[in-house]
Amino acid sequence: MSGPLLEVDGLSVRFPTRTGIVEAVRNISFSVGREKVGIVGESGSGKTMTGRAVLGLIRPPGVVQARRMMFDGIDLLSLSERQLRSIRGNRIAMVMQDPKFSLNPVMTVGRQIAEAYRVHTAASSSEAKRRTLEMLEAVRIRDPERVYGAYPHEVSGGMGQRIMIAMMLIPDPDLLIADEPTSALDVTVQMQVLAIVDDLVSRRGMGLMFISHDLNLVASFCDRVVIMYAGQIVETCRASELHAATHPYTRGLLASLPRVDRPTERLSTLVRDEAWKTEPGVDARIL
Amino acid sequence: MHAVRDVSLAVRRGESFGLVGESGSGKSTVLRAIAGLARDWTGRIAVEGENLGARRTARFYETVQMVFQDPYGSLHPRHTVDGTLSEPGRIHGLANVDARVLELLRDVGLGPEFRFRFPHQLSGGQRQRVAIARALMLEPKLLLLDEPTSALDVSVQAEILNLLQRLKRERGLTFILVSHDLSVIAHMCDRLAVMNAGRVVEELTVDQLRRSEPSHPYTRQLLKASLGYDRAAVDALETFD
Ligand SMILES: Nc1ncnc2c1ncn2[C@@H]1O[C@H](COP(=O)(O)OP(=O)(O)OP(=O)(O)O)[C@@H](O)[C@H]1O
Ligand SMILES: Nc1ncnc2c1ncn2[C@@H]1O[C@H](COP(=O)(O)OP(=O)(O)OP(=O)(O)O)[C@@H](O)[C@H]1O
Ligand SMILES: [Mg+2]
Ligand SMILES: [Mg+2]
């Protein structure tokens, strides 16, 4: 199969609200190969809605439009809801930004992961349990047996995130959309969990869309970065070159980071320029 | 099971105290115990010299407010931003609640167009700003901040941290701040405690942190990992018990 794993051309997402139409995503084009693509940008810039649109998860009254949305030779725009459902969670998985919100509060964590596994495989229930415990251990849960039997409200924020990651990785997806997947993890556990994902990309050729506001992390972890502002892509670059980014918005984001080695009284904040909204967006496809 | 064991902390009035450590090590549990949300604790907790029992009075919440780690669970899905913000003000009989709502929205960087939106119409960071504004409504003296900016992008984080610092200067607020971001802790705090597996493994000043002088190997590992992702370094990470 030639071409990227995912190609998105001219994607827009709009929501009608009481005070007018919110243009959450405006005509963006990007691709994801068997690589780690970071999506960064300020709060409300459209990162989550971009991920959800790829999965066909924008709920009415939201409206999705695109010229092209191809995944591994499949035209996502032409699929029925049923066909989308069979791709979702199986070939394309998304780790949601709100882990606890996405888990069923009245079912134990272990059962949820095991069932997610069984939906997509013919595994027996004992096999599913064994794989689930393995996954919980892989994401560095200290006491997998206890957590297997725990309810979502009984686990910490960071454990909830790792549970979601375990659940999304267990069916072995081709494309993982991870929305702030490690924002509640301490940095050492974060590194360990990212290493699992990294290995899936380098060994199995999984594609990764990594949505994050942690610029240093994206710069050190990803291959490429897409920078979003007000629903558009304003800049794209190699991750290792993020610190040399040129768009004033990206520069402003970088400047607002606190630093352990450089104390300041006040952090610099972004001064937004109205003109950024009307600039033509950047095409972040590599075909 | 014990979520935390034998944790002792003393935070001075006007101080900012950081709590960092392993995920699941009990940081949120410590804050929840202070806020009266975790019932099964033993030991002594005192705020302004007064020992706290199992129940908290309405007055307590005029002194102590908490911002939760999870902005999704902490906002009522059927309340608009306006409803969420004005509720504590009305319960506690504040005057000019409407004006306060507008002022707080501005303080946290949300325009008036957000006032009548529901949580599902907000992005993750916008929800967390609403949660912070709600905690500020009663003008508390002690703010318990559980990862207040981990759901925010860096420019909003800078705005919120500057706002918190300003409020602290103007009103002599005291903070206990949980964050896994050592640069946020270094920027905001005077001292910090490092937790691992339910215990405090070390307490240090931010100056010691800046000079990279932690004494516990777990803290040294945290500092190293905070420099960025390094696949080769991951296999060398240790687990401490
Ligand atoms: N159902 C909805 N109705 C109206 N507006 C919406 C709705 N859902 C999202 N939005 C708006 O769409 C924009 C993009 O939201 P999105 O969740 O993609 O942001 P984000 O980049 O993921 O931000 P964050 O970093 O805070 O999570 C935001 O301004 C948000 O308020
Ligand atoms: N309601 C509960 N019932 C049983 N166990 C719980 C409950 N709440 C928390 N725990 C457990 O207590 C331990 C400490 O959790 P806590 O939420 O305090 O951790 P944390 O340090 O805040 O972690 P994180 O950084 O991941 O948010 C965890 O092992 C968690 O599973
Ligand atoms: Mg988002
Ligand atoms: Mg916590």
PDB file of N, CA and C in Angstrom, chain A residues 18 22 41-44 97-98 100 142 146 156-159 162 183-188 191-192 194-195 198-199 213 215 220-221 253 256-260 263-270 272, chain B residues 1 21-24 69-70 72 116-117 123-126 129 150-155 157-159 161-162 180 182-184 186-187 196-197 210 218 221-222 225-226 228-229 231 234 237 239-241:
ATOM      1  N   ARG A  18     -26.007  28.912  20.419  1.00  0.00           N
ATOM      2  CA  ARG A  18     -26.939  30.004  20.606  1.00  0.00           C
ATOM      3  C   ARG A  18     -26.391  31.335  20.153  1.00  0.00           C
ATOM      4  N   VAL A  22     -19.696  28.032  15.706  1.00  0.00           N
ATOM      5  CA  VAL A  22     -18.304  27.885  16.148  1.00  0.00           C
ATOM      6  C   VAL A  22     -17.578  27.073  15.089  1.00  0.00           C
ATOM      7  N   GLY A  41      -1.064  23.093  20.172  1.00  0.00           N
ATOM      8  CA  GLY A  41      -1.830  24.310  19.926  1.00  0.00           C
ATOM      9  C   GLY A  41      -2.602  24.637  21.171  1.00  0.00           C
ATOM     10  N   GLU A  42      -3.027  25.886  21.257  1.00  0.00           N
ATOM     11  CA  GLU A  42      -3.650  26.311  22.502  1.00  0.00           C
ATOM     12  C   GLU A  42      -5.002  25.646  22.709  1.00  0.00           C
ATOM     13  N   SER A  43      -5.498  25.817  23.910  1.00  0.00           N
ATOM     14  CA  SER A  43      -6.788  25.280  24.287  1.00  0.00           C
ATOM     15  C   SER A  43      -7.861  25.839  23.353  1.00  0.00           C
ATOM     16  N   GLY A  44      -8.705  24.954  22.823  1.00  0.00           N
ATOM     17  CA  GLY A  44      -9.771  25.411  21.944  1.00  0.00           C
ATOM     18  C   GLY A  44      -9.335  25.556  20.502  1.00  0.00           C
ATOM     19  N   GLN A  97      -9.176  12.417  25.948  1.00  0.00           N
ATOM     20  CA  GLN A  97      -8.577  13.374  26.864  1.00  0.00           C
ATOM     21  C   GLN A  97      -9.132  13.200  28.284  1.00  0.00           C
ATOM     22  N   ASP A  98     -10.355  12.679  28.378  1.00  0.00           N
ATOM     23  CA  ASP A  98     -11.037  12.599  29.666  1.00  0.00           C
ATOM     24  C   ASP A  98     -11.224  11.149  30.068  1.00  0.00           C
ATOM     25  N   LYS A 100     -11.602   9.216  32.786  1.00  0.00           N
ATOM     26  CA  LYS A 100     -12.631   8.672  33.678  1.00  0.00           C
ATOM     27  C   LYS A 100     -14.024   8.830  33.077  1.00  0.00           C
ATOM     28  N   ARG A 142       1.083  -0.627  39.291  1.00  0.00           N
ATOM     29  CA  ARG A 142       1.850  -1.355  40.306  1.00  0.00           C
ATOM     30  C   ARG A 142       1.204  -2.656  40.751  1.00  0.00           C
ATOM     31  N   ARG A 146      -5.245  -5.914  41.722  1.00  0.00           N
ATOM     32  CA  ARG A 146      -6.156  -5.045  42.471  1.00  0.00           C
ATOM     33  C   ARG A 146      -6.883  -4.094  41.515  1.00  0.00           C
ATOM     34  N   SER A 156      -6.480   6.442  40.663  1.00  0.00           N
ATOM     35  CA  SER A 156      -6.002   7.827  40.593  1.00  0.00           C
ATOM     36  C   SER A 156      -6.080   8.334  39.158  1.00  0.00           C
ATOM     37  N   GLY A 157      -5.869   9.654  38.996  1.00  0.00           N
ATOM     38  CA  GLY A 157      -5.954  10.269  37.673  1.00  0.00           C
ATOM     39  C   GLY A 157      -5.011   9.611  36.668  1.00  0.00           C
ATOM     40  N   GLY A 158      -3.782   9.431  37.095  1.00  0.00           N
ATOM     41  CA  GLY A 158      -2.783   8.843  36.202  1.00  0.00           C
ATOM     42  C   GLY A 158      -3.050   7.372  35.913  1.00  0.00           C
ATOM     43  N   MET A 159      -3.644   6.674  36.891  1.00  0.00           N
ATOM     44  CA  MET A 159      -3.974   5.271  36.643  1.00  0.00           C
ATOM     45  C   MET A 159      -5.091   5.200  35.606  1.00  0.00           C
ATOM     46  N   ARG A 162      -3.648   5.467  32.239  1.00  0.00           N
ATOM     47  CA  ARG A 162      -2.961   4.261  31.792  1.00  0.00           C
ATOM     48  C   ARG A 162      -3.950   3.148  31.459  1.00  0.00           C
ATOM     49  N   SER A 183      -1.033  13.384  30.308  1.00  0.00           N
ATOM     50  CA  SER A 183      -0.954  14.659  31.026  1.00  0.00           C
ATOM     51  C   SER A 183      -1.067  14.491  32.537  1.00  0.00           C
ATOM     52  N   ALA A 184      -1.618  13.376  33.028  1.00  0.00           N
ATOM     53  CA  ALA A 184      -1.747  13.201  34.476  1.00  0.00           C
ATOM     54  C   ALA A 184      -0.698  12.249  35.035  1.00  0.00           C
ATOM     55  N   LEU A 185       0.288  11.894  34.225  1.00  0.00           N
ATOM     56  CA  LEU A 185       1.293  10.943  34.705  1.00  0.00           C
ATOM     57  C   LEU A 185       2.545  11.665  35.174  1.00  0.00           C
ATOM     58  N   ASP A 186       3.175  11.108  36.201  1.00  0.00           N
ATOM     59  CA  ASP A 186       4.455  11.684  36.580  1.00  0.00           C
ATOM     60  C   ASP A 186       5.440  11.381  35.459  1.00  0.00           C
ATOM     61  N   VAL A 187       6.494  12.166  35.387  1.00  0.00           N
ATOM     62  CA  VAL A 187       7.362  12.094  34.209  1.00  0.00           C
ATOM     63  C   VAL A 187       8.023  10.737  33.995  1.00  0.00           C
ATOM     64  N   THR A 188       8.320  10.011  35.069  1.00  0.00           N
ATOM     65  CA  THR A 188       8.980   8.716  34.826  1.00  0.00           C
ATOM     66  C   THR A 188       7.990   7.704  34.261  1.00  0.00           C
ATOM     67  N   MET A 191       7.359   8.491  30.627  1.00  0.00           N
ATOM     68  CA  MET A 191       8.398   7.976  29.722  1.00  0.00           C
ATOM     69  C   MET A 191       8.191   6.492  29.436  1.00  0.00           C
ATOM     70  N   GLN A 192       7.843   5.747  30.486  1.00  0.00           N
ATOM     71  CA  GLN A 192       7.677   4.301  30.311  1.00  0.00           C
ATOM     72  C   GLN A 192       6.488   3.985  29.416  1.00  0.00           C
ATOM     73  N   LEU A 194       5.176   6.030  27.165  1.00  0.00           N
ATOM     74  CA  LEU A 194       5.483   6.470  25.803  1.00  0.00           C
ATOM     75  C   LEU A 194       6.414   5.496  25.096  1.00  0.00           C
ATOM     76  N   ALA A 195       7.290   4.855  25.853  1.00  0.00           N
ATOM     77  CA  ALA A 195       8.203   3.881  25.241  1.00  0.00           C
ATOM     78  C   ALA A 195       7.419   2.712  24.630  1.00  0.00           C
ATOM     79  N   ASP A 198       6.008   4.075  21.464  1.00  0.00           N
ATOM     80  CA  ASP A 198       7.138   4.268  20.556  1.00  0.00           C
ATOM     81  C   ASP A 198       7.541   2.947  19.902  1.00  0.00           C
ATOM     82  N   ASP A 199       7.621   1.911  20.717  1.00  0.00           N
ATOM     83  CA  ASP A 199       8.019   0.598  20.188  1.00  0.00           C
ATOM     84  C   ASP A 199       6.984   0.059  19.205  1.00  0.00           C
ATOM     85  N   HIS A 213      -0.158  19.410  24.797  1.00  0.00           N
ATOM     86  CA  HIS A 213       0.257  20.800  24.908  1.00  0.00           C
ATOM     87  C   HIS A 213       1.652  20.876  25.507  1.00  0.00           C
ATOM     88  N   LEU A 215       5.070  21.014  24.927  1.00  0.00           N
ATOM     89  CA  LEU A 215       5.934  21.253  23.770  1.00  0.00           C
ATOM     90  C   LEU A 215       7.273  20.539  23.887  1.00  0.00           C
ATOM     91  N   SER A 220      10.740  16.145  21.927  1.00  0.00           N
ATOM     92  CA  SER A 220      11.676  15.037  22.147  1.00  0.00           C
ATOM     93  C   SER A 220      11.088  13.685  21.742  1.00  0.00           C
ATOM     94  N   PHE A 221       9.770  13.570  21.689  1.00  0.00           N
ATOM     95  CA  PHE A 221       9.146  12.268  21.440  1.00  0.00           C
ATOM     96  C   PHE A 221       8.718  12.049  19.988  1.00  0.00           C
ATOM     97  N   LEU A 253       4.120  30.475  22.234  1.00  0.00           N
ATOM     98  CA  LEU A 253       3.862  29.292  23.073  1.00  0.00           C
ATOM     99  C   LEU A 253       5.154  28.852  23.754  1.00  0.00           C
ATOM    100  N   SER A 256       6.237  30.954  26.683  1.00  0.00           N
ATOM    101  CA  SER A 256       5.425  30.988  27.902  1.00  0.00           C
ATOM    102  C   SER A 256       5.727  29.826  28.855  1.00  0.00           C
ATOM    103  N   LEU A 257       6.654  28.961  28.471  1.00  0.00           N
ATOM    104  CA  LEU A 257       6.990  27.819  29.337  1.00  0.00           C
ATOM    105  C   LEU A 257       7.817  28.244  30.547  1.00  0.00           C
ATOM    106  N   PRO A 258       7.412  27.798  31.749  1.00  0.00           N
ATOM    107  CA  PRO A 258       8.295  28.035  32.888  1.00  0.00           C
ATOM    108  C   PRO A 258       9.514  27.112  32.776  1.00  0.00           C
ATOM    109  N   ARG A 259      10.626  27.509  33.355  1.00  0.00           N
ATOM    110  CA  ARG A 259      11.821  26.668  33.279  1.00  0.00           C
ATOM    111  C   ARG A 259      12.457  26.502  34.645  1.00  0.00           C
ATOM    112  N   VAL A 260      12.855  25.296  34.928  1.00  0.00           N
ATOM    113  CA  VAL A 260      13.480  25.020  36.224  1.00  0.00           C
ATOM    114  C   VAL A 260      14.774  25.823  36.354  1.00  0.00           C
ATOM    115  N   PRO A 263      14.479  31.033  36.609  1.00  0.00           N
ATOM    116  CA  PRO A 263      13.328  31.590  37.330  1.00  0.00           C
ATOM    117  C   PRO A 263      12.917  32.964  36.808  1.00  0.00           C
ATOM    118  N   THR A 264      11.613  33.196  36.731  1.00  0.00           N
ATOM    119  CA  THR A 264      11.116  34.522  36.370  1.00  0.00           C
ATOM    120  C   THR A 264       9.973  34.878  37.303  1.00  0.00           C
ATOM    121  N   GLU A 265       9.756  36.149  37.459  1.00  0.00           N
ATOM    122  CA  GLU A 265       8.673  36.640  38.304  1.00  0.00           C
ATOM    123  C   GLU A 265       7.335  36.348  37.619  1.00  0.00           C
ATOM    124  N   ARG A 266       7.240  36.759  36.357  1.00  0.00           N
ATOM    125  CA  ARG A 266       6.016  36.589  35.569  1.00  0.00           C
ATOM    126  C   ARG A 266       6.323  35.779  34.326  1.00  0.00           C
ATOM    127  N   LEU A 267       5.415  34.900  33.962  1.00  0.00           N
ATOM    128  CA  LEU A 267       5.612  34.153  32.728  1.00  0.00           C
ATOM    129  C   LEU A 267       5.130  35.005  31.567  1.00  0.00           C
ATOM    130  N   SER A 268       5.779  34.871  30.442  1.00  0.00           N
ATOM    131  CA  SER A 268       5.316  35.655  29.307  1.00  0.00           C
ATOM    132  C   SER A 268       4.067  34.977  28.740  1.00  0.00           C
ATOM    133  N   THR A 269       3.097  35.770  28.347  1.00  0.00           N
ATOM    134  CA  THR A 269       1.875  35.193  27.795  1.00  0.00           C
ATOM    135  C   THR A 269       1.765  35.586  26.330  1.00  0.00           C
ATOM    136  N   LEU A 270       0.891  34.864  25.663  1.00  0.00           N
ATOM    137  CA  LEU A 270       0.779  35.048  24.227  1.00  0.00           C
ATOM    138  C   LEU A 270       0.008  36.332  23.904  1.00  0.00           C
ATOM    139  N   ARG A 272      -2.033  37.599  21.029  1.00  0.00           N
ATOM    140  CA  ARG A 272      -2.585  37.058  19.791  1.00  0.00           C
ATOM    141  C   ARG A 272      -2.819  38.164  18.769  1.00  0.00           C
TER     142      ARG A 272
ATOM    143  N   MET B   1      -6.799  -1.081  51.938  1.00  0.00           N
ATOM    144  CA  MET B   1      -5.436  -0.646  51.586  1.00  0.00           C
ATOM    145  C   MET B   1      -5.187   0.778  52.063  1.00  0.00           C
ATOM    146  N   GLY B  21       5.290  13.599  42.629  1.00  0.00           N
ATOM    147  CA  GLY B  21       5.568  12.193  42.895  1.00  0.00           C
ATOM    148  C   GLY B  21       4.867  11.271  41.953  1.00  0.00           C
ATOM    149  N   GLU B  22       5.113  10.020  42.188  1.00  0.00           N
ATOM    150  CA  GLU B  22       4.625   8.964  41.333  1.00  0.00           C
ATOM    151  C   GLU B  22       3.102   9.022  41.196  1.00  0.00           C
ATOM    152  N   SER B  23       2.621   8.661  40.020  1.00  0.00           N
ATOM    153  CA  SER B  23       1.191   8.556  39.809  1.00  0.00           C
ATOM    154  C   SER B  23       0.640   7.459  40.716  1.00  0.00           C
ATOM    155  N   GLY B  24      -0.431   7.775  41.463  1.00  0.00           N
ATOM    156  CA  GLY B  24      -1.001   6.794  42.390  1.00  0.00           C
ATOM    157  C   GLY B  24      -0.321   6.785  43.744  1.00  0.00           C
ATOM    158  N   GLN B  69      -8.337  17.663  39.833  1.00  0.00           N
ATOM    159  CA  GLN B  69      -7.490  17.186  38.750  1.00  0.00           C
ATOM    160  C   GLN B  69      -8.288  16.989  37.464  1.00  0.00           C
ATOM    161  N   ASP B  70      -9.524  16.546  37.617  1.00  0.00           N
ATOM    162  CA  ASP B  70     -10.294  16.126  36.465  1.00  0.00           C
ATOM    163  C   ASP B  70     -11.408  17.124  36.167  1.00  0.00           C
ATOM    164  N   TYR B  72     -13.453  17.286  33.929  1.00  0.00           N
ATOM    165  CA  TYR B  72     -14.662  16.717  33.335  1.00  0.00           C
ATOM    166  C   TYR B  72     -15.644  16.297  34.411  1.00  0.00           C
ATOM    167  N   PHE B 116     -22.935  31.304  29.090  1.00  0.00           N
ATOM    168  CA  PHE B 116     -24.104  30.431  29.102  1.00  0.00           C
ATOM    169  C   PHE B 116     -23.878  29.107  28.371  1.00  0.00           C
ATOM    170  N   ARG B 117     -22.617  28.722  28.240  1.00  0.00           N
ATOM    171  CA  ARG B 117     -22.335  27.419  27.617  1.00  0.00           C
ATOM    172  C   ARG B 117     -22.400  26.310  28.664  1.00  0.00           C
ATOM    173  N   SER B 123     -13.853  23.210  25.504  1.00  0.00           N
ATOM    174  CA  SER B 123     -12.692  22.332  25.366  1.00  0.00           C
ATOM    175  C   SER B 123     -12.182  22.000  26.768  1.00  0.00           C
ATOM    176  N   GLY B 124     -11.238  21.050  26.842  1.00  0.00           N
ATOM    177  CA  GLY B 124     -10.719  20.618  28.137  1.00  0.00           C
ATOM    178  C   GLY B 124     -10.164  21.778  28.959  1.00  0.00           C
ATOM    179  N   GLY B 125      -9.376  22.622  28.311  1.00  0.00           N
ATOM    180  CA  GLY B 125      -8.757  23.734  29.020  1.00  0.00           C
ATOM    181  C   GLY B 125      -9.780  24.770  29.460  1.00  0.00           C
ATOM    182  N   GLN B 126     -10.798  24.964  28.621  1.00  0.00           N
ATOM    183  CA  GLN B 126     -11.845  25.937  28.989  1.00  0.00           C
ATOM    184  C   GLN B 126     -12.585  25.451  30.235  1.00  0.00           C
ATOM    185  N   ARG B 129     -10.565  26.151  33.340  1.00  0.00           N
ATOM    186  CA  ARG B 129     -10.595  27.558  33.737  1.00  0.00           C
ATOM    187  C   ARG B 129     -11.879  27.871  34.499  1.00  0.00           C
ATOM    188  N   SER B 150      -2.616  20.961  34.183  1.00  0.00           N
ATOM    189  CA  SER B 150      -2.145  19.872  33.315  1.00  0.00           C
ATOM    190  C   SER B 150      -3.064  19.674  32.109  1.00  0.00           C
ATOM    191  N   ALA B 151      -4.308  20.193  32.187  1.00  0.00           N
ATOM    192  CA  ALA B 151      -5.192  20.080  31.027  1.00  0.00           C
ATOM    193  C   ALA B 151      -5.125  21.338  30.156  1.00  0.00           C
ATOM    194  N   LEU B 152      -4.240  22.261  30.498  1.00  0.00           N
ATOM    195  CA  LEU B 152      -4.213  23.533  29.778  1.00  0.00           C
ATOM    196  C   LEU B 152      -3.023  23.619  28.836  1.00  0.00           C
ATOM    197  N   ASP B 153      -3.189  24.398  27.785  1.00  0.00           N
ATOM    198  CA  ASP B 153      -2.031  24.623  26.937  1.00  0.00           C
ATOM    199  C   ASP B 153      -1.114  25.614  27.641  1.00  0.00           C
ATOM    200  N   VAL B 154       0.109  25.713  27.127  1.00  0.00           N
ATOM    201  CA  VAL B 154       1.126  26.456  27.865  1.00  0.00           C
ATOM    202  C   VAL B 154       0.844  27.953  28.001  1.00  0.00           C
ATOM    203  N   SER B 155       0.163  28.556  27.013  1.00  0.00           N
ATOM    204  CA  SER B 155      -0.064  29.993  27.142  1.00  0.00           C
ATOM    205  C   SER B 155      -1.168  30.254  28.167  1.00  0.00           C
ATOM    206  N   GLN B 157      -1.773  28.185  30.588  1.00  0.00           N
ATOM    207  CA  GLN B 157      -1.098  27.847  31.831  1.00  0.00           C
ATOM    208  C   GLN B 157      -0.364  29.068  32.378  1.00  0.00           C
ATOM    209  N   ALA B 158       0.358  29.759  31.499  1.00  0.00           N
ATOM    210  CA  ALA B 158       1.094  30.945  31.941  1.00  0.00           C
ATOM    211  C   ALA B 158       0.121  31.985  32.482  1.00  0.00           C
ATOM    212  N   GLU B 159      -1.019  32.167  31.801  1.00  0.00           N
ATOM    213  CA  GLU B 159      -2.001  33.143  32.287  1.00  0.00           C
ATOM    214  C   GLU B 159      -2.541  32.751  33.651  1.00  0.00           C
ATOM    215  N   LEU B 161      -1.173  30.694  35.918  1.00  0.00           N
ATOM    216  CA  LEU B 161      -0.142  30.758  36.950  1.00  0.00           C
ATOM    217  C   LEU B 161       0.130  32.206  37.344  1.00  0.00           C
ATOM    218  N   ASN B 162       0.150  33.107  36.348  1.00  0.00           N
ATOM    219  CA  ASN B 162       0.323  34.525  36.675  1.00  0.00           C
ATOM    220  C   ASN B 162      -0.850  35.031  37.518  1.00  0.00           C
ATOM    221  N   HIS B 180       2.883  17.336  38.246  1.00  0.00           N
ATOM    222  CA  HIS B 180       3.984  16.444  37.886  1.00  0.00           C
ATOM    223  C   HIS B 180       4.990  17.217  37.060  1.00  0.00           C
ATOM    224  N   LEU B 182       7.780  19.639  37.025  1.00  0.00           N
ATOM    225  CA  LEU B 182       8.714  20.238  37.972  1.00  0.00           C
ATOM    226  C   LEU B 182       8.972  21.707  37.666  1.00  0.00           C
ATOM    227  N   SER B 183       8.842  22.109  36.395  1.00  0.00           N
ATOM    228  CA  SER B 183       9.086  23.517  36.098  1.00  0.00           C
ATOM    229  C   SER B 183       7.929  24.380  36.625  1.00  0.00           C
ATOM    230  N   VAL B 184       6.728  23.821  36.667  1.00  0.00           N
ATOM    231  CA  VAL B 184       5.590  24.542  37.253  1.00  0.00           C
ATOM    232  C   VAL B 184       5.788  24.665  38.764  1.00  0.00           C
ATOM    233  N   ALA B 186       8.632  24.581  40.343  1.00  0.00           N
ATOM    234  CA  ALA B 186       9.750  25.498  40.590  1.00  0.00           C
ATOM    235  C   ALA B 186       9.299  26.949  40.445  1.00  0.00           C
ATOM    236  N   HIS B 187       8.420  27.196  39.477  1.00  0.00           N
ATOM    237  CA  HIS B 187       7.957  28.561  39.257  1.00  0.00           C
ATOM    238  C   HIS B 187       7.051  29.045  40.384  1.00  0.00           C
ATOM    239  N   ASN B 196       6.282   8.922  46.929  1.00  0.00           N
ATOM    240  CA  ASN B 196       6.436   7.682  46.173  1.00  0.00           C
ATOM    241  C   ASN B 196       5.767   6.583  46.987  1.00  0.00           C
ATOM    242  N   ALA B 197       4.918   5.804  46.328  1.00  0.00           N
ATOM    243  CA  ALA B 197       4.249   4.676  46.985  1.00  0.00           C
ATOM    244  C   ALA B 197       3.633   5.031  48.339  1.00  0.00           C
ATOM    245  N   ARG B 210      16.312  23.589  41.934  1.00  0.00           N
ATOM    246  CA  ARG B 210      16.948  24.301  40.817  1.00  0.00           C
ATOM    247  C   ARG B 210      18.415  23.948  40.679  1.00  0.00           C
ATOM    248  N   TYR B 218      14.873   8.613  43.858  1.00  0.00           N
ATOM    249  CA  TYR B 218      13.632   8.761  43.097  1.00  0.00           C
ATOM    250  C   TYR B 218      13.497  10.186  42.559  1.00  0.00           C
ATOM    251  N   GLN B 221      15.740  10.732  39.668  1.00  0.00           N
ATOM    252  CA  GLN B 221      15.184  10.110  38.465  1.00  0.00           C
ATOM    253  C   GLN B 221      14.093  10.996  37.848  1.00  0.00           C
ATOM    254  N   LEU B 222      13.254  11.589  38.723  1.00  0.00           N
ATOM    255  CA  LEU B 222      12.211  12.502  38.236  1.00  0.00           C
ATOM    256  C   LEU B 222      12.830  13.677  37.487  1.00  0.00           C
ATOM    257  N   ALA B 225      14.096  12.541  34.098  1.00  0.00           N
ATOM    258  CA  ALA B 225      13.026  12.253  33.150  1.00  0.00           C
ATOM    259  C   ALA B 225      12.348  13.531  32.682  1.00  0.00           C
ATOM    260  N   SER B 226      12.383  14.589  33.505  1.00  0.00           N
ATOM    261  CA  SER B 226      11.683  15.812  33.118  1.00  0.00           C
ATOM    262  C   SER B 226      12.429  16.567  32.025  1.00  0.00           C
ATOM    263  N   GLY B 228      12.985  15.392  29.106  1.00  0.00           N
ATOM    264  CA  GLY B 228      12.431  15.036  27.802  1.00  0.00           C
ATOM    265  C   GLY B 228      12.507  13.543  27.575  1.00  0.00           C
ATOM    266  N   TYR B 229      11.861  13.103  26.483  1.00  0.00           N
ATOM    267  CA  TYR B 229      11.804  11.670  26.188  1.00  0.00           C
ATOM    268  C   TYR B 229      13.138  11.176  25.643  1.00  0.00           C
ATOM    269  N   ARG B 231      14.427   7.292  24.650  1.00  0.00           N
ATOM    270  CA  ARG B 231      14.094   5.861  24.660  1.00  0.00           C
ATOM    271  C   ARG B 231      15.127   5.037  25.411  1.00  0.00           C
ATOM    272  N   VAL B 234      14.847   5.029  29.187  1.00  0.00           N
ATOM    273  CA  VAL B 234      13.659   4.423  29.795  1.00  0.00           C
ATOM    274  C   VAL B 234      13.984   3.069  30.432  1.00  0.00           C
ATOM    275  N   LEU B 237      15.271   3.091  33.973  1.00  0.00           N
ATOM    276  CA  LEU B 237      14.482   3.618  35.092  1.00  0.00           C
ATOM    277  C   LEU B 237      14.266   2.538  36.149  1.00  0.00           C
ATOM    278  N   THR B 239      12.286   1.157  39.810  1.00  0.00           N
ATOM    279  CA  THR B 239      11.077   1.270  40.630  1.00  0.00           C
ATOM    280  C   THR B 239      11.525   1.322  42.086  1.00  0.00           C
ATOM    281  N   PHE B 240      10.978   2.271  42.838  1.00  0.00           N
ATOM    282  CA  PHE B 240      11.347   2.395  44.254  1.00  0.00           C
ATOM    283  C   PHE B 240      10.179   1.978  45.116  1.00  0.00           C
ATOM    284  N   ASP B 241      10.443   1.279  46.199  1.00  0.00           N
ATOM    285  CA  ASP B 241       9.345   0.873  47.077  1.00  0.00           C
ATOM    286  C   ASP B 241       9.459   1.472  48.462  1.00  0.00           C
TER     287      ASP B 241
END
